[in-house]
Amino acid sequence: MGQLLFVESFNSASQIRMELIDGDLYSVGSITYGFANSVNSEYLKFFDIDPGTGVITAISALDREIHDYYELPVMAVDAAGHTAKAKAVIDVVDVNDNAPLFEQNALHLRIAEDEAPGKELLKLKAYGGDANETITYTLQASTDILKYLNIDSGSGEWHS
């Protein structure tokens, strides 16, 4: 079995090579590689295999949010008609290609003028569409208001 990590953005240089060692001492001809009939037909839009070399190449963009891995059954046939099967496992590595989204698009916050410093006023929550994504919160406002508000960059909590 062959296994390779492919980055989810399109890169035709991403390849995995399947190679068969023919045990026949006097083998005649070459080995022909192809995907086995059991391959998911949807996967053929994303991968191609060179029949002469067994090199599997990504031929279109991979998106980890749609498929995080692919199992490609590969078959090799020698000149005598003998076959061998293997499985190529392609793990798709996530890249940060989705912007985070807030739970709420608009918020209205009232603060009493005598609010004690350090009190939690609000907690924002944002979600990213990528695996293992870290979201950092920042407050972009006039410098006047930044004197009175503080945002925790890791949690999204606002404090007076």
mmCIF file of C-alpha atoms in Angstrom, residues 22-160:
data_model
loop_
_atom_site.group_PDB
_atom_site.id
_atom_site.type_symbol
_atom_site.label_atom_id
_atom_site.label_comp_id
_atom_site.label_asym_id
_atom_site.label_seq_id
_atom_site.Cartn_x
_atom_site.Cartn_y
_atom_site.Cartn_z
ATOM 1 C CA ASP A 22 7.512 -9.003 -10.853
ATOM 2 C CA GLY A 23 8.718 -12.266 -9.327
ATOM 3 C CA ASP A 24 8.921 -13.982 -12.706
ATOM 4 C CA LEU A 25 12.591 -14.412 -13.519
ATOM 5 C CA TYR A 26 11.937 -14.457 -17.233
ATOM 6 C CA SER A 27 9.091 -11.961 -17.402
ATOM 7 C CA VAL A 28 8.232 -10.913 -20.923
ATOM 8 C CA GLY A 29 7.044 -7.369 -21.566
ATOM 9 C CA SER A 30 6.144 -4.639 -19.214
ATOM 10 C CA ILE A 31 3.677 -4.052 -16.431
ATOM 11 C CA THR A 32 0.556 -1.974 -17.035
ATOM 12 C CA TYR A 33 -0.978 -0.019 -14.160
ATOM 13 C CA GLY A 34 -4.509 1.266 -13.754
ATOM 14 C CA PHE A 35 -7.213 1.938 -11.226
ATOM 15 C CA ALA A 36 -9.173 -1.187 -10.337
ATOM 16 C CA ASN A 37 -12.841 -1.362 -11.341
ATOM 17 C CA SER A 38 -13.794 -0.888 -7.684
ATOM 18 C CA VAL A 39 -12.458 2.696 -7.650
ATOM 19 C CA ASN A 40 -15.064 5.304 -6.710
ATOM 20 C CA SER A 41 -15.871 6.933 -10.068
ATOM 21 C CA GLU A 42 -16.028 10.373 -8.386
ATOM 22 C CA TYR A 43 -12.317 10.047 -7.558
ATOM 23 C CA LEU A 44 -11.402 9.807 -11.242
ATOM 24 C CA LYS A 45 -12.082 13.573 -11.512
ATOM 25 C CA PHE A 46 -9.194 14.189 -9.118
ATOM 26 C CA PHE A 47 -6.568 11.567 -9.930
ATOM 27 C CA ASP A 48 -4.934 9.964 -12.943
ATOM 28 C CA ILE A 49 -2.530 7.035 -13.144
ATOM 29 C CA ASP A 50 0.174 6.639 -15.770
ATOM 30 C CA PRO A 51 -0.272 3.101 -17.177
ATOM 31 C CA GLY A 52 3.452 2.717 -17.888
ATOM 32 C CA THR A 53 4.953 4.052 -14.656
ATOM 33 C CA GLY A 54 2.208 3.676 -12.045
ATOM 34 C CA VAL A 55 2.550 7.333 -11.054
ATOM 35 C CA ILE A 56 -0.693 8.696 -9.591
ATOM 36 C CA THR A 57 -1.104 12.443 -10.116
ATOM 37 C CA ALA A 58 -3.625 14.947 -8.750
ATOM 38 C CA ILE A 59 -5.317 16.437 -11.832
ATOM 39 C CA SER A 60 -7.698 18.896 -10.165
ATOM 40 C CA ALA A 61 -8.099 20.784 -6.896
ATOM 41 C CA LEU A 62 -8.533 18.746 -3.727
ATOM 42 C CA ASP A 63 -10.636 20.178 -0.889
ATOM 43 C CA ARG A 64 -10.214 18.682 2.568
ATOM 44 C CA GLU A 65 -13.601 19.998 3.645
ATOM 45 C CA ILE A 66 -15.197 17.720 1.008
ATOM 46 C CA HIS A 67 -12.883 14.663 1.226
ATOM 47 C CA ASP A 68 -10.144 14.352 3.841
ATOM 48 C CA TYR A 69 -8.713 11.202 2.270
ATOM 49 C CA TYR A 70 -9.040 9.009 -0.800
ATOM 50 C CA GLU A 71 -8.507 5.271 -1.119
ATOM 51 C CA LEU A 72 -7.555 4.353 -4.660
ATOM 52 C CA PRO A 73 -7.491 0.655 -5.558
ATOM 53 C CA VAL A 74 -4.692 0.088 -8.068
ATOM 54 C CA MET A 75 -4.191 -2.925 -10.302
ATOM 55 C CA ALA A 76 -1.059 -4.016 -12.166
ATOM 56 C CA VAL A 77 -1.061 -6.537 -15.011
ATOM 57 C CA ASP A 78 2.064 -8.142 -16.476
ATOM 58 C CA ALA A 79 2.492 -9.449 -20.031
ATOM 59 C CA ALA A 80 1.388 -12.947 -19.005
ATOM 60 C CA GLY A 81 -1.909 -11.573 -17.657
ATOM 61 C CA HIS A 82 -1.020 -11.995 -13.988
ATOM 62 C CA THR A 83 -2.544 -9.310 -11.787
ATOM 63 C CA ALA A 84 -1.687 -7.711 -8.482
ATOM 64 C CA LYS A 85 -3.745 -5.254 -6.455
ATOM 65 C CA ALA A 86 -2.753 -2.559 -3.987
ATOM 66 C CA LYS A 87 -4.370 0.425 -2.352
ATOM 67 C CA ALA A 88 -3.027 3.980 -2.530
ATOM 68 C CA VAL A 89 -4.240 6.115 0.381
ATOM 69 C CA ILE A 90 -4.175 9.863 -0.214
ATOM 70 C CA ASP A 91 -4.526 12.024 2.917
ATOM 71 C CA VAL A 92 -5.482 15.613 2.097
ATOM 72 C CA VAL A 93 -3.640 18.197 4.206
ATOM 73 C CA ASP A 94 -5.739 21.205 5.156
ATOM 74 C CA VAL A 95 -4.751 24.753 4.273
ATOM 75 C CA ASN A 96 -6.472 27.817 5.680
ATOM 76 C CA ASP A 97 -8.766 28.582 2.753
ATOM 77 C CA ASN A 98 -11.982 29.497 4.589
ATOM 78 C CA ALA A 99 -12.577 32.793 6.382
ATOM 79 C CA PRO A 100 -13.983 32.553 9.916
ATOM 80 C CA LEU A 101 -17.626 33.459 10.517
ATOM 81 C CA PHE A 102 -19.169 35.020 13.613
ATOM 82 C CA GLU A 103 -22.230 33.438 15.238
ATOM 83 C CA GLN A 104 -23.900 36.856 15.016
ATOM 84 C CA ASN A 105 -23.313 39.462 12.314
ATOM 85 C CA ALA A 106 -24.221 42.507 14.420
ATOM 86 C CA LEU A 107 -24.031 43.145 18.150
ATOM 87 C CA HIS A 108 -25.237 46.047 20.260
ATOM 88 C CA LEU A 109 -23.422 46.592 23.537
ATOM 89 C CA ARG A 110 -24.339 49.060 26.283
ATOM 90 C CA ILE A 111 -21.828 49.847 28.980
ATOM 91 C CA ALA A 112 -22.655 51.819 32.099
ATOM 92 C CA GLU A 113 -20.378 54.771 32.631
ATOM 93 C CA ASP A 114 -19.487 53.499 36.097
ATOM 94 C CA GLU A 115 -18.739 49.925 34.929
ATOM 95 C CA ALA A 116 -15.964 48.345 36.994
ATOM 96 C CA PRO A 117 -12.747 47.715 35.030
ATOM 97 C CA GLY A 118 -12.115 44.087 34.107
ATOM 98 C CA LYS A 119 -15.781 43.005 34.031
ATOM 99 C CA GLU A 120 -16.694 40.633 31.202
ATOM 100 C CA LEU A 121 -19.104 42.445 28.909
ATOM 101 C CA LEU A 122 -19.443 40.137 25.940
ATOM 102 C CA LYS A 123 -18.031 36.959 24.469
ATOM 103 C CA LEU A 124 -17.759 36.687 20.698
ATOM 104 C CA LYS A 125 -17.705 33.309 19.024
ATOM 105 C CA ALA A 126 -16.389 32.706 15.530
ATOM 106 C CA TYR A 127 -16.009 29.456 13.637
ATOM 107 C CA GLY A 128 -13.556 28.609 10.919
ATOM 108 C CA GLY A 129 -14.151 26.068 8.201
ATOM 109 C CA ASP A 130 -10.682 24.548 8.342
ATOM 110 C CA ALA A 131 -9.379 21.708 10.478
ATOM 111 C CA ASN A 132 -7.199 22.670 13.433
ATOM 112 C CA GLU A 133 -7.746 26.357 12.735
ATOM 113 C CA THR A 134 -6.872 28.888 15.428
ATOM 114 C CA ILE A 135 -8.968 32.044 15.481
ATOM 115 C CA THR A 136 -7.492 35.268 16.842
ATOM 116 C CA TYR A 137 -9.807 38.080 17.904
ATOM 117 C CA THR A 138 -8.827 41.733 17.579
ATOM 118 C CA LEU A 139 -10.766 44.948 18.060
ATOM 119 C CA GLN A 140 -10.488 47.515 15.311
ATOM 120 C CA ALA A 141 -11.880 50.776 16.608
ATOM 121 C CA SER A 142 -10.942 54.360 17.278
ATOM 122 C CA THR A 143 -8.175 54.793 19.813
ATOM 123 C CA ASP A 144 -10.603 56.543 22.194
ATOM 124 C CA ILE A 145 -12.728 53.437 22.768
ATOM 125 C CA LEU A 146 -9.696 51.193 23.061
ATOM 126 C CA LYS A 147 -8.917 53.003 26.343
ATOM 127 C CA TYR A 148 -12.076 51.488 27.844
ATOM 128 C CA LEU A 149 -12.382 48.080 26.185
ATOM 129 C CA ASN A 150 -10.070 45.123 26.062
ATOM 130 C CA ILE A 151 -10.548 41.955 24.007
ATOM 131 C CA ASP A 152 -8.915 38.637 24.797
ATOM 132 C CA SER A 153 -7.391 37.595 21.467
ATOM 133 C CA GLY A 154 -7.760 33.880 22.198
ATOM 134 C CA SER A 155 -11.240 33.662 23.722
ATOM 135 C CA GLY A 156 -13.107 36.608 22.166
ATOM 136 C CA GLU A 157 -14.095 37.958 25.598
ATOM 137 C CA TRP A 158 -14.563 41.711 25.905
ATOM 138 C CA HIS A 159 -13.772 43.357 29.226
ATOM 139 C CA SER A 160 -14.295 46.887 30.477
#
